[in-house]
PDB file of C-alpha atoms and ligand atoms in Angstrom:
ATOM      1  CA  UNK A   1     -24.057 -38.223  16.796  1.00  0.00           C
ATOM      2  CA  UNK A   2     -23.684 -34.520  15.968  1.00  0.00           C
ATOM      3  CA  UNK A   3     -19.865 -33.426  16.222  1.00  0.00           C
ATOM      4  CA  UNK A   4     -18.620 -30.456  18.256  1.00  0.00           C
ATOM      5  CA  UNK A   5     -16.863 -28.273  15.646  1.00  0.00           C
ATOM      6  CA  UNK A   6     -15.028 -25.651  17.078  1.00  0.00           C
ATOM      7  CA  UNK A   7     -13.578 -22.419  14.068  1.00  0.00           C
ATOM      8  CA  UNK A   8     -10.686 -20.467  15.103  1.00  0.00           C
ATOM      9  CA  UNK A   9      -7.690 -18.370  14.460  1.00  0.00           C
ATOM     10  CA  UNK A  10      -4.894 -17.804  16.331  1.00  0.00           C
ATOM     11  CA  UNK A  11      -1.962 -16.235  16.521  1.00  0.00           C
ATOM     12  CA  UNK A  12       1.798 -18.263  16.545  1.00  0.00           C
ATOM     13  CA  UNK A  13       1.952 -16.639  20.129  1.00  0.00           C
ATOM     14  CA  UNK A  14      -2.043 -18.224  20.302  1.00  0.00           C
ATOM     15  CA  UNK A  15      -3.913 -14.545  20.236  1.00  0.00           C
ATOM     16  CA  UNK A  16      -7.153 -14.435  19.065  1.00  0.00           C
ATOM     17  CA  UNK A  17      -8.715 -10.961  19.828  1.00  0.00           C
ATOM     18  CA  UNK A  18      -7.421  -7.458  21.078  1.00  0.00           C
ATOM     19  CA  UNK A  19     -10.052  -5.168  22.260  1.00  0.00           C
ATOM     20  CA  UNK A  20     -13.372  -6.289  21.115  1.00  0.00           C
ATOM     21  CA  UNK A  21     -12.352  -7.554  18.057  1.00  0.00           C
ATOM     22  CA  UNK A  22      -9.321  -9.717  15.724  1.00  0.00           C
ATOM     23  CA  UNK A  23      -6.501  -7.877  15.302  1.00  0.00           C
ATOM     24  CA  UNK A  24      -6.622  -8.939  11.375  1.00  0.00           C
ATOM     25  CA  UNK A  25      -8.439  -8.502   8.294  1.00  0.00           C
ATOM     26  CA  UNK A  26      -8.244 -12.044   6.669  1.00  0.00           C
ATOM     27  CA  UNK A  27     -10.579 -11.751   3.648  1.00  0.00           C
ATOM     28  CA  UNK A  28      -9.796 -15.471   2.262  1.00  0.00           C
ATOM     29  CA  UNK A  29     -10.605 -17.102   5.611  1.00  0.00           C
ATOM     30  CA  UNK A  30     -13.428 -15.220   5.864  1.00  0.00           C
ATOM     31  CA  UNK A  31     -15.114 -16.583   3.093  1.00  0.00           C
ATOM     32  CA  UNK A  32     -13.727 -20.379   3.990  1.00  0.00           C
ATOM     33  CA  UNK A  33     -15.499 -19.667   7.257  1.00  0.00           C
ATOM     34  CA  UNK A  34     -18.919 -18.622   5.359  1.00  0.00           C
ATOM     35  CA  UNK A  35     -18.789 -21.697   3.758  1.00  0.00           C
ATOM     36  CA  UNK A  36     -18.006 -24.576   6.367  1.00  0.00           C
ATOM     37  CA  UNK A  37     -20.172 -22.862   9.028  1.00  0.00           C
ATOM     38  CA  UNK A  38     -22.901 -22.283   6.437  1.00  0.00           C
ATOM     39  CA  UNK A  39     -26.790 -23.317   7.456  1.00  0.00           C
ATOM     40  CA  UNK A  40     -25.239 -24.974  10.655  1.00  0.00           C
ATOM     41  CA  UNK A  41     -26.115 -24.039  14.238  1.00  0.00           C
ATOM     42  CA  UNK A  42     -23.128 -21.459  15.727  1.00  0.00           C
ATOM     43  CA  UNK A  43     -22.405 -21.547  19.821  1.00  0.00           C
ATOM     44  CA  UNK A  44     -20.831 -17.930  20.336  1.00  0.00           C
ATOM     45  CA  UNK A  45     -20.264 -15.678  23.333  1.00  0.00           C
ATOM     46  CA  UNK A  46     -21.933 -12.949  23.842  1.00  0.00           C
ATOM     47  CA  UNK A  47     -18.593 -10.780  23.743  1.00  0.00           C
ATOM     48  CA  UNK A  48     -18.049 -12.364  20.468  1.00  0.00           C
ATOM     49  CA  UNK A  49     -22.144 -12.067  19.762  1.00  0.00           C
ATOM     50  CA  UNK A  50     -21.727  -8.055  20.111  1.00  0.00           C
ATOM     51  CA  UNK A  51     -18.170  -7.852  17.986  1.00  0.00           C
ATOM     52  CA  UNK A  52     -20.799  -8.434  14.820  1.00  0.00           C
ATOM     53  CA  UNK A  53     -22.599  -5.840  15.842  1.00  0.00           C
ATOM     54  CA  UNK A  54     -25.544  -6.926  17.392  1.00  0.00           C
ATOM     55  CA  UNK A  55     -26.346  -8.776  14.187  1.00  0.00           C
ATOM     56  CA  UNK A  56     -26.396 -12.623  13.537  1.00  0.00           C
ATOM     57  CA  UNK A  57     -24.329 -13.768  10.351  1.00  0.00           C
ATOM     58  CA  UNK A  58     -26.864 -14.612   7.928  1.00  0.00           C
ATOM     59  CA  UNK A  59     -27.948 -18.819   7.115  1.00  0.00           C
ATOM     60  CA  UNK A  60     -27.223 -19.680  10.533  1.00  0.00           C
ATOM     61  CA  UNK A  61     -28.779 -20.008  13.516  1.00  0.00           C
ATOM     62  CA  UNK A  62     -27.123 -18.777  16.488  1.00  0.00           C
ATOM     63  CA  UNK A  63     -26.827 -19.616  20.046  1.00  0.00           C
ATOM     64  CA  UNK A  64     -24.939 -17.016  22.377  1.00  0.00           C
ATOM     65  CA  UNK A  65     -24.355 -18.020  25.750  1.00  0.00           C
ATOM     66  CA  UNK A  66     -24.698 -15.327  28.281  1.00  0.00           C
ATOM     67  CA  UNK A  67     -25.914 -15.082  31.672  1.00  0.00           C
ATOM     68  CA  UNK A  68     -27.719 -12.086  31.020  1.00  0.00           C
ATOM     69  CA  UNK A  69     -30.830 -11.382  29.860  1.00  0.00           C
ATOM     70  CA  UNK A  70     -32.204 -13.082  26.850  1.00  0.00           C
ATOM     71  CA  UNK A  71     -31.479 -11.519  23.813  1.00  0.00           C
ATOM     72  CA  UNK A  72     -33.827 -10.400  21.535  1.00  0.00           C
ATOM     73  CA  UNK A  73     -32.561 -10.624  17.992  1.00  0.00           C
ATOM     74  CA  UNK A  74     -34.534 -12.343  15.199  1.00  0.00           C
ATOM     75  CA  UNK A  75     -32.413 -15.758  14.561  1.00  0.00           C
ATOM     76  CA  UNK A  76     -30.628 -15.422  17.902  1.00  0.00           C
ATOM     77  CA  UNK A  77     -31.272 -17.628  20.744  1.00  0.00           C
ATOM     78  CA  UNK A  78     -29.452 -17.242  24.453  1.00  0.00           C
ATOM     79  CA  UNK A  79     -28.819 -19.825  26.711  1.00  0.00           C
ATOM     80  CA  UNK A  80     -27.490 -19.678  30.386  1.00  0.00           C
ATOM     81  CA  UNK A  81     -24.637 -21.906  30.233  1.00  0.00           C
ATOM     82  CA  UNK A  82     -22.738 -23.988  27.332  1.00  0.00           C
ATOM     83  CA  UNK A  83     -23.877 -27.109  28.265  1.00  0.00           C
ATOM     84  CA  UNK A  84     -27.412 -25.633  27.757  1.00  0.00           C
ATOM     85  CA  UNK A  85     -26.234 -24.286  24.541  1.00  0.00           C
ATOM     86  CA  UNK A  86     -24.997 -27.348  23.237  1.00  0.00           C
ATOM     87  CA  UNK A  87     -28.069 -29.292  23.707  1.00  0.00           C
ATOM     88  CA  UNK A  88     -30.248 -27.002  22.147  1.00  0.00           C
ATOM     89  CA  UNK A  89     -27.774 -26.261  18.705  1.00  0.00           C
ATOM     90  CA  UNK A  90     -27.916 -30.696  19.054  1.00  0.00           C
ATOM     91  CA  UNK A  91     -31.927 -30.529  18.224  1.00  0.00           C
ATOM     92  CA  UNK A  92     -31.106 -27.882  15.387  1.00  0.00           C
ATOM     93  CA  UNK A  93     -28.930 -29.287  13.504  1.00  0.00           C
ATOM     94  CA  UNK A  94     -31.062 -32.469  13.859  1.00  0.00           C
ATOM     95  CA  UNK A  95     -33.514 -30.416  12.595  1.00  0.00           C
ATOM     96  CA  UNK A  96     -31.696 -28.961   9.901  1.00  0.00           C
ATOM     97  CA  UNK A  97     -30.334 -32.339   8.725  1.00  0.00           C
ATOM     98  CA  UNK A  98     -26.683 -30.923   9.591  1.00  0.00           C
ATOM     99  CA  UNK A  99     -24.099 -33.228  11.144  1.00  0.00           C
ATOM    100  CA  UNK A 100     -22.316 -30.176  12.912  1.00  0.00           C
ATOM    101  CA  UNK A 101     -22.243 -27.663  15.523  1.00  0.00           C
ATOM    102  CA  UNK A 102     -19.731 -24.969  15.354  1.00  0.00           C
ATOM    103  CA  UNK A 103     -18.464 -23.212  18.160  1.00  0.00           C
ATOM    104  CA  UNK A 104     -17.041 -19.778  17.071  1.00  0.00           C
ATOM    105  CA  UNK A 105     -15.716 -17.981  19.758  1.00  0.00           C
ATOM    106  CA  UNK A 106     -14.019 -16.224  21.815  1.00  0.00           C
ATOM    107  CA  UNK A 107     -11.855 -16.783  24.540  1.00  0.00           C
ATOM    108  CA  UNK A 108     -14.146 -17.715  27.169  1.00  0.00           C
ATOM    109  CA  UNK A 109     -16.603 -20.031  25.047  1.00  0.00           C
ATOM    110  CA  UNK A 110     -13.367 -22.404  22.992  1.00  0.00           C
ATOM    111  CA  UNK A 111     -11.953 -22.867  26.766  1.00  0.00           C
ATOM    112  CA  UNK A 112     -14.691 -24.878  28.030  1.00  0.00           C
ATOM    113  CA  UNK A 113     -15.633 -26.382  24.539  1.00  0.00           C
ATOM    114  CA  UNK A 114     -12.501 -27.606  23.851  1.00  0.00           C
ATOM    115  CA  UNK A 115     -12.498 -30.444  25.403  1.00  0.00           C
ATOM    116  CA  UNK A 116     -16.257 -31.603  24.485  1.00  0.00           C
ATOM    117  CA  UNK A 117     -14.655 -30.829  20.984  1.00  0.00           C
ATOM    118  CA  UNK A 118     -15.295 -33.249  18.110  1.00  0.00           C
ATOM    119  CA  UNK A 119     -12.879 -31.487  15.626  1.00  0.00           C
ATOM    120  CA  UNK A 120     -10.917 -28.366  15.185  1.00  0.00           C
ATOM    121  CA  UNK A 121     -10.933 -25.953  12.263  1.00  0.00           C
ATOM    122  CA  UNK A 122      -7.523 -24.048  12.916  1.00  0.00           C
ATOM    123  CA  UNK A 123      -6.147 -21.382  11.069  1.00  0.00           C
ATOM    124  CA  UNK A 124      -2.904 -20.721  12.017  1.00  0.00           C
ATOM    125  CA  UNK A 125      -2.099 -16.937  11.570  1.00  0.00           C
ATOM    126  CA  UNK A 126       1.546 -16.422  10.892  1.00  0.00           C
ATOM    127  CA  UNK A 127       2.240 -13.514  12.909  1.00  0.00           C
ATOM    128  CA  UNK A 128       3.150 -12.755  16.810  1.00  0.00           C
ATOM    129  CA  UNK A 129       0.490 -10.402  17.837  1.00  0.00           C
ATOM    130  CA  UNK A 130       2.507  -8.485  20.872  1.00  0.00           C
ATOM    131  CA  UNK A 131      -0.715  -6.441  22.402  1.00  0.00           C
ATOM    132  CA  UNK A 132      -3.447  -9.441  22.200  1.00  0.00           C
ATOM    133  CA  UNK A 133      -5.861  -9.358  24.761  1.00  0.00           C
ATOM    134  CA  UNK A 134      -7.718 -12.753  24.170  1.00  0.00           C
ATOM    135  CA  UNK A 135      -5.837 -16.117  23.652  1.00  0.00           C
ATOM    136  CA  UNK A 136      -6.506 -19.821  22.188  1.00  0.00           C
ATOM    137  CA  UNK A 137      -5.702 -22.601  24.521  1.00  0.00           C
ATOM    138  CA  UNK A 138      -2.914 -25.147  23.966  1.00  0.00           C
ATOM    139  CA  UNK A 139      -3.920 -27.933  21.913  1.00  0.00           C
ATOM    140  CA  UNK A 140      -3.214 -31.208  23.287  1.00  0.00           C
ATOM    141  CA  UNK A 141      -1.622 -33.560  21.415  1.00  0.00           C
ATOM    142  CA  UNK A 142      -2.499 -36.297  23.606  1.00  0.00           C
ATOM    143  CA  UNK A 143      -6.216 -35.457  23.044  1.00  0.00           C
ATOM    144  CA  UNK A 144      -6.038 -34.364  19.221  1.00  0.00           C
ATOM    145  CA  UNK A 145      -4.207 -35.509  16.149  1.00  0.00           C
ATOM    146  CA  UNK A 146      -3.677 -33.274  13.037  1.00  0.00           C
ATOM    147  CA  UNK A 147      -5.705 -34.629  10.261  1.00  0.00           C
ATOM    148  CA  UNK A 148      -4.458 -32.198   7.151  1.00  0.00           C
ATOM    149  CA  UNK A 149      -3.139 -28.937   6.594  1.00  0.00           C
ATOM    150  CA  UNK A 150      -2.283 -26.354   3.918  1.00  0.00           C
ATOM    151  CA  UNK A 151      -0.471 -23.073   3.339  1.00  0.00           C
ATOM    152  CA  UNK A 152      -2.556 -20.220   2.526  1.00  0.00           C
ATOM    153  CA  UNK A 153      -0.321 -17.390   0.912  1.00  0.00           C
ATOM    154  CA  UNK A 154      -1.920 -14.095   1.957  1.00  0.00           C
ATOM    155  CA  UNK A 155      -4.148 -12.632  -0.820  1.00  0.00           C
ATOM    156  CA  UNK A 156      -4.648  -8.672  -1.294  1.00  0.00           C
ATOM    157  CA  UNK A 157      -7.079  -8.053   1.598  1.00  0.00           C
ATOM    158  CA  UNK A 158      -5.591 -10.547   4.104  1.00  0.00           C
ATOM    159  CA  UNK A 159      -2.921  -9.215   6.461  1.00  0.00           C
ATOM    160  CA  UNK A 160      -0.580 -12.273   6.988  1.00  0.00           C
ATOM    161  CA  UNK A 161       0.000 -15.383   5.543  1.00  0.00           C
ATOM    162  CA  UNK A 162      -2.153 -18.560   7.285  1.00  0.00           C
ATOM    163  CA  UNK A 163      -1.990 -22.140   7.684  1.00  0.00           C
ATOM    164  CA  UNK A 164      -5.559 -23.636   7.581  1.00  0.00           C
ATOM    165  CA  UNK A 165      -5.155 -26.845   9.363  1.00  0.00           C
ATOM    166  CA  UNK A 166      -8.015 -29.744  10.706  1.00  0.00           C
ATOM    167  CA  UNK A 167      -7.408 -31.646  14.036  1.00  0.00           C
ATOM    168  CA  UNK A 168      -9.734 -34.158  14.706  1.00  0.00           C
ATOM    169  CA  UNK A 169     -10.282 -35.893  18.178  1.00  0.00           C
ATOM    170  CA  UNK A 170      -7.748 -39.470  19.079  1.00  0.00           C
ATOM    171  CA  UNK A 171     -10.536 -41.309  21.355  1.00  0.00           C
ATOM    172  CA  UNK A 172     -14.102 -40.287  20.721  1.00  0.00           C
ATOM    173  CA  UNK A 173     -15.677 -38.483  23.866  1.00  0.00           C
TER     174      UNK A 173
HETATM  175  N1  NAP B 201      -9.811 -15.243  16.197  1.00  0.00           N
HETATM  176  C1  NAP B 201     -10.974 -15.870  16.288  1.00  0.00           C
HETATM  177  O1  NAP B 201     -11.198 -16.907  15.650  1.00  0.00           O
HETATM  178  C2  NAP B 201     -12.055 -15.293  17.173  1.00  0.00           C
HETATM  179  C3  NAP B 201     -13.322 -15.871  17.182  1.00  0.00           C
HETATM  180  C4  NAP B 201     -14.291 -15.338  18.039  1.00  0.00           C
HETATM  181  C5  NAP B 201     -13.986 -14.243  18.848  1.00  0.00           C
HETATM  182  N2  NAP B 201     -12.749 -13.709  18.804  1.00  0.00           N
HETATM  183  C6  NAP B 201     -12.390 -12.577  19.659  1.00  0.00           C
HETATM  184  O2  NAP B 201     -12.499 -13.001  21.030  1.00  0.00           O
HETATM  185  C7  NAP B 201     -12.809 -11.865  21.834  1.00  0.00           C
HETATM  186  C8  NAP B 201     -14.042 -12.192  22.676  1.00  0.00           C
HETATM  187  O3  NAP B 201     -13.744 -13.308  23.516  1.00  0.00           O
HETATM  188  P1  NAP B 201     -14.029 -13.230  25.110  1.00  0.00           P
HETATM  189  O4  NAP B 201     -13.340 -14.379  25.762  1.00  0.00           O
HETATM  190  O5  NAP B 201     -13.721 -11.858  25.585  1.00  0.00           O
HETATM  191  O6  NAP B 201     -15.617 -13.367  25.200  1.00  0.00           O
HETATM  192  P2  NAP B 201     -16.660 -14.490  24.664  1.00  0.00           P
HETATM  193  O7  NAP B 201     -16.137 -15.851  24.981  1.00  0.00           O
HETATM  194  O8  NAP B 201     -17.077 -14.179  23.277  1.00  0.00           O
HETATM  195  O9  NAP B 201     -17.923 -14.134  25.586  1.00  0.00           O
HETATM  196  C9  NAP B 201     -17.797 -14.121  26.981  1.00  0.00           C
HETATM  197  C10 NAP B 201     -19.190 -14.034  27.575  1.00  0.00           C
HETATM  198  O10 NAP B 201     -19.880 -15.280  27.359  1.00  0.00           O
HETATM  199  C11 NAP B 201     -20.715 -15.562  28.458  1.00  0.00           C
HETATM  200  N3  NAP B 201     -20.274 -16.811  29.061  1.00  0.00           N
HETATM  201  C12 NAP B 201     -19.047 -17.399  29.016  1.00  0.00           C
HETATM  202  N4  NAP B 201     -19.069 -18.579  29.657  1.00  0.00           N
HETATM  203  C13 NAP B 201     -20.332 -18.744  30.109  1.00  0.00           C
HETATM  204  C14 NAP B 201     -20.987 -19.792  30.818  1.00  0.00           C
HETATM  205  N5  NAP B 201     -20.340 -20.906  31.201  1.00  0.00           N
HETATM  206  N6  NAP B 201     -22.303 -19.638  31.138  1.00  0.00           N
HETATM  207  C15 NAP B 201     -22.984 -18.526  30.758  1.00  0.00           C
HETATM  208  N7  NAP B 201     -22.422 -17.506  30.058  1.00  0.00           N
HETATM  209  C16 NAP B 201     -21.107 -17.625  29.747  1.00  0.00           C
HETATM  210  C17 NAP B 201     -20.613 -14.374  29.403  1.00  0.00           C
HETATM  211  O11 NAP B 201     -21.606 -13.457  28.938  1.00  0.00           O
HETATM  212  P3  NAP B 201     -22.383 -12.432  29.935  1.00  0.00           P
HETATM  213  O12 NAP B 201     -21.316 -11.477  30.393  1.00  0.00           O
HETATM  214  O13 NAP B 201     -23.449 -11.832  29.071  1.00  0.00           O
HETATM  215  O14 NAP B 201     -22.939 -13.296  31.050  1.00  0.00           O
HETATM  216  C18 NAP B 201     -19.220 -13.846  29.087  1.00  0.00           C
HETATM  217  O15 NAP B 201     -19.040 -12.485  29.448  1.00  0.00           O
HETATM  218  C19 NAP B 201     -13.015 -10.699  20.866  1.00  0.00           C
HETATM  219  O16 NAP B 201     -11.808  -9.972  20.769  1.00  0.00           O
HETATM  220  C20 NAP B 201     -13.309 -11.401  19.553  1.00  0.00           C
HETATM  221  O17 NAP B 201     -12.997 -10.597  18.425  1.00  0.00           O
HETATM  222  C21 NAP B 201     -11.779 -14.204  17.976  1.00  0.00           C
END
């Protein structure tokens, strides 16, 4: 079965956005995100869809639930609700020979995907972001067990130190 990945970072205080956008720059993570996301289908918001500016991230097919009008993007799909989303990033990755979908963001979408989620790619900014806009829900430890997790000392173009840290689902769905 294809798991339900969902990437985030948050905020000790749980913040993940202010204003249209993260209130970091976390180079390091960025390029940890490139590579587990990487040639796998993406489930994103269209809030989150527009904070790249109206372009996909490249290698990876994207599916941005909206309830607007389709939008028309070369390697963008929309679909009308995130069940609808799901299914259709389940036949990609089938068809890409991927085990994974990964659900990126924001707010709105990781609320209803968390729990449908498979596994959860945290990392844990070490800040309190006071004027966040956007937040992360709790996770449950009744629902989710943390599988591993390291310290990642922030390098020149990150902002804060982070904790990169894997929860993986107790019961399967
Ligand atoms: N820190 C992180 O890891 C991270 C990751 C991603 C994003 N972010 C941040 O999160 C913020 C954006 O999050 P957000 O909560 O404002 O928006 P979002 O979740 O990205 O997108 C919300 C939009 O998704 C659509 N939508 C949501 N649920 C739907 C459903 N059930 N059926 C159909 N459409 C649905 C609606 O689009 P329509 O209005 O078009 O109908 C809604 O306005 C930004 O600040 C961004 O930078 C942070």
């Amino acid at each position: 079965m294809t798991q339900i990945s969902i990437v985030v970072a948050f905020s000790r205080n749980h913040v993940i956005g202010r204003d249209g956008d993260m209130p970091w720059k976390l180079s390091t993570d960025l390029k940890r995100f490139k590579a587990l996301t990487m040639g796998k289908p993406l489930v994103l918001g269209r809030k989150t869809f527009e904070s790249f500016g109206g372009r996909p991230l490249p290698g990876r097919p994207h599916i941005v639930v909206s309830r607007g009008a389709p939008i028309a993007v070369a390697g963008v799909e929309t679909a009308a609700s995130l069940e609808a989303a799901l299914a259709r990033a389940e036949r990609l990755a089938q068809d890409l020979g991927v085990d994974d979908i990964c659900v990126i963001g924001g707010g709105e979408i990781y609320r209803q995907a968390l729990p449908l989620a498979d596994v959860l790619h945290v990392t844990h900014v070490e800040a309190d972001i006071a004027d966040g806009d956007t937040f992360f829900p709790p996770i449950s430890d009744d629902l989710f067990e943390k599988q591993e997790e390291h310290f990642v000392p922030a390098g020149e173009r990150d902002s804060y130190d982070t904790r990169y840290a894997i929860y993986r689902r107790k019961k399967p769905r």
